[in-house]
mmCIF file of N, CA and C in Angstrom:
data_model
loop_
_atom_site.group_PDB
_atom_site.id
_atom_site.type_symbol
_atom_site.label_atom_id
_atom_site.label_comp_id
_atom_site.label_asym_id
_atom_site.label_seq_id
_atom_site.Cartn_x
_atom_site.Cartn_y
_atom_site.Cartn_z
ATOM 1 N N UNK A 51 -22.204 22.815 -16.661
ATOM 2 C CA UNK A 51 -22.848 21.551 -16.401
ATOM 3 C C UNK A 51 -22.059 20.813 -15.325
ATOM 4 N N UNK A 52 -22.652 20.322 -14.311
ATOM 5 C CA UNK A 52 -21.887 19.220 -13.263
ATOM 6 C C UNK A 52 -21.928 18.190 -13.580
ATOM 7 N N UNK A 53 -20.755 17.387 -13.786
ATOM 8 C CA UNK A 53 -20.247 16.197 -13.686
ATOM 9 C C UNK A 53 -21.128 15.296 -12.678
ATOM 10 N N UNK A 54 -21.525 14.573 -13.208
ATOM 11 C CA UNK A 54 -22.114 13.067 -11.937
ATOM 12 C C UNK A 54 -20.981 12.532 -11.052
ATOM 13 N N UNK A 55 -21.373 12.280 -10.670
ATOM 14 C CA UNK A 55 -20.283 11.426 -9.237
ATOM 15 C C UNK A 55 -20.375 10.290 -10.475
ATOM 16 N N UNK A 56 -18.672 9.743 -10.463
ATOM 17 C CA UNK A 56 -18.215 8.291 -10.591
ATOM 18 C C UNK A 56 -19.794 7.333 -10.783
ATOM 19 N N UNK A 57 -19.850 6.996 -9.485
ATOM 20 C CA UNK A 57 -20.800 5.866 -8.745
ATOM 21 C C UNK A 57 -22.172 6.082 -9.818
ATOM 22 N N UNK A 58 -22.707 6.965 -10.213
ATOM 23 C CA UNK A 58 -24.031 7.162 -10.628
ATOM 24 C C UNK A 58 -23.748 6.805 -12.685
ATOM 25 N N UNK A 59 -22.564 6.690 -12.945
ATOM 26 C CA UNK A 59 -22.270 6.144 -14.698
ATOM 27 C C UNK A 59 -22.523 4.779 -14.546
ATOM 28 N N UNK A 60 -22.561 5.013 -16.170
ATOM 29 C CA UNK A 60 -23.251 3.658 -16.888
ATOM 30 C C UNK A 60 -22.049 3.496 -18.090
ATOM 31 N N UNK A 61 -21.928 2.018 -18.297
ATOM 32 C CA UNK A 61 -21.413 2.377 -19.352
ATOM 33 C C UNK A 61 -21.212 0.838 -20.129
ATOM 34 N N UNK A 62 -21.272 0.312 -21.291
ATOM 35 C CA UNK A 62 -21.324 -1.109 -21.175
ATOM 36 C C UNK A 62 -20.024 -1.707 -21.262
ATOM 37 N N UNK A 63 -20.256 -2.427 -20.763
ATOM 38 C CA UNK A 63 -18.930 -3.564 -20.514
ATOM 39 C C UNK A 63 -18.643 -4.682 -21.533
ATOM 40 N N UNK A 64 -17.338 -4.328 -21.773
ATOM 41 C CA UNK A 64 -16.997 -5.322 -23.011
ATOM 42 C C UNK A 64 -16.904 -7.370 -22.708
ATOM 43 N N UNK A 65 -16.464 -7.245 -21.012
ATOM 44 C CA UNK A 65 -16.606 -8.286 -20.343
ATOM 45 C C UNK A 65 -17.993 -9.199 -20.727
ATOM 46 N N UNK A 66 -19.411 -8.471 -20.406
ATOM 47 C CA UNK A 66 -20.504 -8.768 -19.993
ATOM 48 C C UNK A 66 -21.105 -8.529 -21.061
ATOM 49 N N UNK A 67 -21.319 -7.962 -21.815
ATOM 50 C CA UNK A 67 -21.972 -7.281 -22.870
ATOM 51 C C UNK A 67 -23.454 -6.702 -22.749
ATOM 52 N N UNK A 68 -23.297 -6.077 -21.465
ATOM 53 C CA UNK A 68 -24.429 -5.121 -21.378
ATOM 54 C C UNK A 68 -23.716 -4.139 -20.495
ATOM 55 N N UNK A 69 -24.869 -3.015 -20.543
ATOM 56 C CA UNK A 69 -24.501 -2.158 -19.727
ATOM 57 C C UNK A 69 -24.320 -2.150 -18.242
ATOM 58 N N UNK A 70 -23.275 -1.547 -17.258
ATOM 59 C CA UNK A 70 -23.233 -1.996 -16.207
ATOM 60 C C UNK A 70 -22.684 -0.650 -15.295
ATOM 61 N N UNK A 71 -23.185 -0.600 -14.224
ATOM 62 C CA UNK A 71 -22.926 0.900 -13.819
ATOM 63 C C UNK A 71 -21.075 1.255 -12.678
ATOM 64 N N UNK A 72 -20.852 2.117 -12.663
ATOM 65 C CA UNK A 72 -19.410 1.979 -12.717
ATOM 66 C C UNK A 72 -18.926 1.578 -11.180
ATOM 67 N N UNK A 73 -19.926 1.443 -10.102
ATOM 68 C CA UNK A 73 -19.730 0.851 -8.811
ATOM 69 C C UNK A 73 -19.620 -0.750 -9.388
ATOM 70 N N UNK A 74 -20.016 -1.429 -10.088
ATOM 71 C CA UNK A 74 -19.560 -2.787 -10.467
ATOM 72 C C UNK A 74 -18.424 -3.113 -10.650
ATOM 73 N N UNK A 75 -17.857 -2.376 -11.598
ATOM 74 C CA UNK A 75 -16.527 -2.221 -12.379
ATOM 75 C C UNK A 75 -15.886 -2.039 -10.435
ATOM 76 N N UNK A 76 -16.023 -1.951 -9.713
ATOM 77 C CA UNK A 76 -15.181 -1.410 -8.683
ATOM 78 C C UNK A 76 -15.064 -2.691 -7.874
ATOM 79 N N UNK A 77 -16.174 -3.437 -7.680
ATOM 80 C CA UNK A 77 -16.290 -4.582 -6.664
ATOM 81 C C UNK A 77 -17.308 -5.647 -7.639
ATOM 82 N N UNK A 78 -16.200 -6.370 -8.892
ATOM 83 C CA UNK A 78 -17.121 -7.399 -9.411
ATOM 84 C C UNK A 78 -17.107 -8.515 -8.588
ATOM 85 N N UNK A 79 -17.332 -9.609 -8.923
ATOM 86 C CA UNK A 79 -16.679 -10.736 -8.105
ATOM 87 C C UNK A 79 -15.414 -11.314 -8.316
ATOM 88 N N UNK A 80 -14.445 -10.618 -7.904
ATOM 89 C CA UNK A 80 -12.787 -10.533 -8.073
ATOM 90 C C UNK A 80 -12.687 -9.926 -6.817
ATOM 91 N N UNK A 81 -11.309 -10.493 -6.307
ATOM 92 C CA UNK A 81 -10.830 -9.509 -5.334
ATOM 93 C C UNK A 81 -10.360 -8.166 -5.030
ATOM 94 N N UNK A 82 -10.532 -8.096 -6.282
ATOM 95 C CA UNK A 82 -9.846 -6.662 -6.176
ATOM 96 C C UNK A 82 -10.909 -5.617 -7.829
ATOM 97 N N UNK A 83 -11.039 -4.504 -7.873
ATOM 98 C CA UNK A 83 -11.717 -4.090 -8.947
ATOM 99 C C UNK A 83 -11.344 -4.695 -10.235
ATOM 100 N N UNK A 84 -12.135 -4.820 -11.361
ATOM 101 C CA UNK A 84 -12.339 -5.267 -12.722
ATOM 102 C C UNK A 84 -10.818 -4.707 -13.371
ATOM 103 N N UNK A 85 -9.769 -5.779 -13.731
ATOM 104 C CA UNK A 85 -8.809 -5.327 -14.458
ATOM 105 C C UNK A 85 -9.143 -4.831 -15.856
ATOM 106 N N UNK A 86 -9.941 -4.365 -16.204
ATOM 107 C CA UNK A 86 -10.690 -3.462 -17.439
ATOM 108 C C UNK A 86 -10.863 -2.213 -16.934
ATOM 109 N N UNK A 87 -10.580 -1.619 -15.915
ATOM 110 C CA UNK A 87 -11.851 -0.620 -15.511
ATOM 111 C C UNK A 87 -10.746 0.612 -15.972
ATOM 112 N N UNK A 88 -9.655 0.626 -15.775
ATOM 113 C CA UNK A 88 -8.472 2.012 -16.757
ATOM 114 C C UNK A 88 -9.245 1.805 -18.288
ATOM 115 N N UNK A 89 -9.100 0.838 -18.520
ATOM 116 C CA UNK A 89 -9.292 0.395 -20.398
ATOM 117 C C UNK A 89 -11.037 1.458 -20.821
ATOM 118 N N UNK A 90 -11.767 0.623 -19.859
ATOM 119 C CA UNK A 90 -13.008 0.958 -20.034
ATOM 120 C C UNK A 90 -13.351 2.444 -19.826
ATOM 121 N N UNK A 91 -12.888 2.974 -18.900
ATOM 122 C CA UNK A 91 -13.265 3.946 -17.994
ATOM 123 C C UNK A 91 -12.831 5.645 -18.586
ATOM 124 N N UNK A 92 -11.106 5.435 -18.881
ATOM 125 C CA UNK A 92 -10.485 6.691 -18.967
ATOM 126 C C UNK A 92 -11.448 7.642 -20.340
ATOM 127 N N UNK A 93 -11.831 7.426 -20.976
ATOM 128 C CA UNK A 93 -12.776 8.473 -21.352
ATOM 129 C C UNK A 93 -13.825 8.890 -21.217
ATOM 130 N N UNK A 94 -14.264 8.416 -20.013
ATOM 131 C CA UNK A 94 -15.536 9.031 -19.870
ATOM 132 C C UNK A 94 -15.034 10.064 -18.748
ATOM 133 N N UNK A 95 -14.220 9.803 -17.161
ATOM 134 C CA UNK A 95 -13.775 10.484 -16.825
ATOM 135 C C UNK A 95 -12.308 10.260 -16.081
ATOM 136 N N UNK A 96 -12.062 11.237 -15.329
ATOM 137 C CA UNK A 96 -9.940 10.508 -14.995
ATOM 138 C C UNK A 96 -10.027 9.250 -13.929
ATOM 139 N N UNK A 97 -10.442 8.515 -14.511
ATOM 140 C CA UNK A 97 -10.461 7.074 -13.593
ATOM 141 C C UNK A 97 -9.152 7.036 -12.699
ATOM 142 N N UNK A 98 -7.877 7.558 -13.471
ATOM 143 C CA UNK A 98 -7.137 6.734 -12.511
ATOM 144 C C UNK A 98 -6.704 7.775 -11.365
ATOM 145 N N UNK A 99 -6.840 8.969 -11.365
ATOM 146 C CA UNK A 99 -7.016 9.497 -9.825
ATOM 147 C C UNK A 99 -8.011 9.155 -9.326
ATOM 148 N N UNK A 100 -9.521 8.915 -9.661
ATOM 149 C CA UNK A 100 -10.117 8.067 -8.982
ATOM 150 C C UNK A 100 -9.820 7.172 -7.940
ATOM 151 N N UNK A 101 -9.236 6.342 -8.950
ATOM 152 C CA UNK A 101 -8.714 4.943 -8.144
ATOM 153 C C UNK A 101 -7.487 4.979 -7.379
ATOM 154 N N UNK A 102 -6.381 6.502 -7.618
ATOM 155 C CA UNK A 102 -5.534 6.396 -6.781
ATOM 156 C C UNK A 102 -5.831 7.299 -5.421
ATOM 157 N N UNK A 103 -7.145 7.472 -5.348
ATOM 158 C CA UNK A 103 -7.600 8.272 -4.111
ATOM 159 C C UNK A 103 -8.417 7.538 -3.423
ATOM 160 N N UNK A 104 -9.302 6.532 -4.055
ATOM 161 C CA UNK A 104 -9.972 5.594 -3.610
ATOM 162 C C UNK A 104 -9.418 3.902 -3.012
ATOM 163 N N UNK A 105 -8.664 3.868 -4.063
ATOM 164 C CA UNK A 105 -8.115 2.182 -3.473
ATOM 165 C C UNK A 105 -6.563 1.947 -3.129
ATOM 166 N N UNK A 106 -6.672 0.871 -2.031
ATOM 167 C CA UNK A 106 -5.287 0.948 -1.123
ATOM 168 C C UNK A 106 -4.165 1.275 -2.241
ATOM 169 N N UNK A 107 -2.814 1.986 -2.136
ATOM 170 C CA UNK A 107 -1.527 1.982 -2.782
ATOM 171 C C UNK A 107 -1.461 0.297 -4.012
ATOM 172 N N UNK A 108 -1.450 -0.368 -2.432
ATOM 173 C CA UNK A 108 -1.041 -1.480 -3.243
ATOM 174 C C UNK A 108 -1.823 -2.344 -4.338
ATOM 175 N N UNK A 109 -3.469 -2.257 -4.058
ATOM 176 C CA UNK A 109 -3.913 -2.575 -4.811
ATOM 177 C C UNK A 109 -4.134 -2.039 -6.557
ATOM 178 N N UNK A 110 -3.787 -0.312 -6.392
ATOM 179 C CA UNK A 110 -3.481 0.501 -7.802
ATOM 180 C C UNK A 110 -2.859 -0.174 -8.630
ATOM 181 N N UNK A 111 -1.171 -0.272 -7.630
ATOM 182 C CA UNK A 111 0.088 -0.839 -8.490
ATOM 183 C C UNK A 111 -0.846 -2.347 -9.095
ATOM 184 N N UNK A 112 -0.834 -2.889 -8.393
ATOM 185 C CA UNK A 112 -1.193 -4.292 -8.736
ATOM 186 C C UNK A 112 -2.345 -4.456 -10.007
ATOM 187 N N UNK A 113 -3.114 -3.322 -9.874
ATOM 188 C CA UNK A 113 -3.740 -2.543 -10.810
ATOM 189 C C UNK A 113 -3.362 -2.422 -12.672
ATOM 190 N N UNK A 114 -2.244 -1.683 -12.445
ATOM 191 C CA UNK A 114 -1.892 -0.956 -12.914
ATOM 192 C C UNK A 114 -0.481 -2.031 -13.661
ATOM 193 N N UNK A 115 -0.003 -2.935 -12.735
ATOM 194 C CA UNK A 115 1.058 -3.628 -13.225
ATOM 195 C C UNK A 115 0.175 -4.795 -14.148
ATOM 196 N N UNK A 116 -0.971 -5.295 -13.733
ATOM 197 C CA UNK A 116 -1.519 -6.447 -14.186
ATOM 198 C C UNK A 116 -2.689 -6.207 -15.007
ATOM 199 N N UNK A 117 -2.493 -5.373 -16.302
ATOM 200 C CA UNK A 117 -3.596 -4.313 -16.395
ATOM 201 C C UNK A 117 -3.553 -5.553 -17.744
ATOM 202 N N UNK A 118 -2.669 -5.868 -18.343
ATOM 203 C CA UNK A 118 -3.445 -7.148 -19.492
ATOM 204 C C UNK A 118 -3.800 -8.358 -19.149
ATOM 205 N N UNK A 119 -5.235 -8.318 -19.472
ATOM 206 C CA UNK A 119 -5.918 -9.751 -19.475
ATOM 207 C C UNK A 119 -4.778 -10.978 -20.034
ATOM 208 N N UNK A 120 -4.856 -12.034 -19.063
ATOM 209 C CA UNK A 120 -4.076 -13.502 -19.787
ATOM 210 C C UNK A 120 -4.542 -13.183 -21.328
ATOM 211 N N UNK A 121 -3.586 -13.731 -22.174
ATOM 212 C CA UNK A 121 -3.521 -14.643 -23.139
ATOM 213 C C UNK A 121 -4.789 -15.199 -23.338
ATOM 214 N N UNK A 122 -5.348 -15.014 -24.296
ATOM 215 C CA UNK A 122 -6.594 -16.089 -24.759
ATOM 216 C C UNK A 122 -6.568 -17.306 -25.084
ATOM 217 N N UNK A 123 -5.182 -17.421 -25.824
ATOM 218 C CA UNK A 123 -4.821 -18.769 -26.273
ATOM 219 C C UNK A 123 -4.382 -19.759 -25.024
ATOM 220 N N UNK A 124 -3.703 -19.040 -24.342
ATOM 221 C CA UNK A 124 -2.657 -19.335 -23.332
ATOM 222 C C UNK A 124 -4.405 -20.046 -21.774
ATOM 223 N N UNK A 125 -5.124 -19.319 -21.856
ATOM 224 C CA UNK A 125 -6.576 -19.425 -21.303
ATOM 225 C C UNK A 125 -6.857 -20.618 -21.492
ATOM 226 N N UNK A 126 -7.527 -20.864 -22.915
ATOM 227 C CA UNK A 126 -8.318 -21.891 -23.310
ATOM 228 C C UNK A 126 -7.247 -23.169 -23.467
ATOM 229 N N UNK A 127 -6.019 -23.282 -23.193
ATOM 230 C CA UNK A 127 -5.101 -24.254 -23.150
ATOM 231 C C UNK A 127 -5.371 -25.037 -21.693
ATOM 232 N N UNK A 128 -4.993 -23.648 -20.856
ATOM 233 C CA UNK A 128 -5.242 -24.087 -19.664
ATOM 234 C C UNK A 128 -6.756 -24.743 -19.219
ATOM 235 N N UNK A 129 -8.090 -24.359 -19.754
ATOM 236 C CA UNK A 129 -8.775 -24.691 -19.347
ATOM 237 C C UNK A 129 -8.966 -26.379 -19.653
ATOM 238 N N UNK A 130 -8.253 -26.423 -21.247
ATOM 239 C CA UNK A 130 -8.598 -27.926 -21.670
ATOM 240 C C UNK A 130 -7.927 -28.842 -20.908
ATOM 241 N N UNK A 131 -6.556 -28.448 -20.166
ATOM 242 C CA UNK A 131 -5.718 -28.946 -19.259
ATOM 243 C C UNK A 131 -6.555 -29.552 -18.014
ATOM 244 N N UNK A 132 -7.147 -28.234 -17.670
ATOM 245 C CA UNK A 132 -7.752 -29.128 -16.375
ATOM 246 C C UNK A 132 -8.756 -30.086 -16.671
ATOM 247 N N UNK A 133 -9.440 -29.922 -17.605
ATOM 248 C CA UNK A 133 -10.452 -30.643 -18.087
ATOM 249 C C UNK A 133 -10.355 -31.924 -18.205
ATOM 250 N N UNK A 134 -8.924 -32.137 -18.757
ATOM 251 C CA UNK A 134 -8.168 -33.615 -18.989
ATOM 252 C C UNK A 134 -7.892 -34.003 -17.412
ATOM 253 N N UNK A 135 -7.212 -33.315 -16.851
ATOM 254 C CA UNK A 135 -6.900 -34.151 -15.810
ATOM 255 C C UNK A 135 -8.408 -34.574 -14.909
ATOM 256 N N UNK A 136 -9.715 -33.772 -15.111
ATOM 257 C CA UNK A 136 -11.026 -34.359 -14.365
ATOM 258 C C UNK A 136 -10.870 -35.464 -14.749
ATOM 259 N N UNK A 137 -11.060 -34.999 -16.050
ATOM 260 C CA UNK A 137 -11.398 -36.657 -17.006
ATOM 261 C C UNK A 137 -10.631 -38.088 -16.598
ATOM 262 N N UNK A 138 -9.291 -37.756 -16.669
ATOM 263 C CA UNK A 138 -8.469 -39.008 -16.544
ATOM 264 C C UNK A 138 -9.172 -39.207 -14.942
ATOM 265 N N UNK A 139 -8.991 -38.369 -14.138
ATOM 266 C CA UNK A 139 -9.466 -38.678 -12.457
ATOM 267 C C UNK A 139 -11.005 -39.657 -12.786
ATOM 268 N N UNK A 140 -11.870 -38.958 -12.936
ATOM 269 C CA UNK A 140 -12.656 -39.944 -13.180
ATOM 270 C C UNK A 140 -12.578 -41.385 -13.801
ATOM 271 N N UNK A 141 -11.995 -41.775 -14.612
ATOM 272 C CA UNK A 141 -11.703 -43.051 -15.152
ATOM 273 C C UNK A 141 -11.505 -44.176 -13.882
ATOM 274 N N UNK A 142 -10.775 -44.032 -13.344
ATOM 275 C CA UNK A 142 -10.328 -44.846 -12.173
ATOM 276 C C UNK A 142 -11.352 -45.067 -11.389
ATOM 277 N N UNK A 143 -12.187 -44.623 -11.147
ATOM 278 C CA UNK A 143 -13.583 -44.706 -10.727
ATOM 279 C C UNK A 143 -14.452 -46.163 -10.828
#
């Protein structure tokens, strides 16, 4: 049986919660591919020669070094943070 090319899988995304085909995972709207896509990917096929044949050196490492999502807690802290400072900005208004 032949293997599909990469580009032509499906597979759903824990991000999005639907299915999403694996050229997404490569160029979401991030600068650089979906820091999920090792997590997501390595069993269906060897993603990460994939990606170390496909994307610049530096972007792998960077890849590969920054491969856990922030903190959730550490997230939703920050978000209430900025939230406060809109808020107070607006007051003065």
């Amino acid at each position: 049986m032949k293997t599909k090319r990469p580009e032509a899988l499906e597979i759903r995304c824990p991000r999005l919660g639907g299915t999403v085909p694996f050229r997404y995972c490569m160029a979401p709207a991030e600068p650089t591919v979906c820091y999920k896509i090792l997590d997501c990917w390595w069993e269906v096929f060897d993603v990460t020669s994939y990606l170390k044949a496909n994307l610049p050196e530096e972007d792998f490492c960077r890849l590969v070094e920054t491969r856990n999502p922030p903190n959730r807690m550490e997230s939703i802290l920050e978000l209430v943070e900025k939230f406060k400072s809109k808020e107070s900005g607006q007051e003065g208004t």
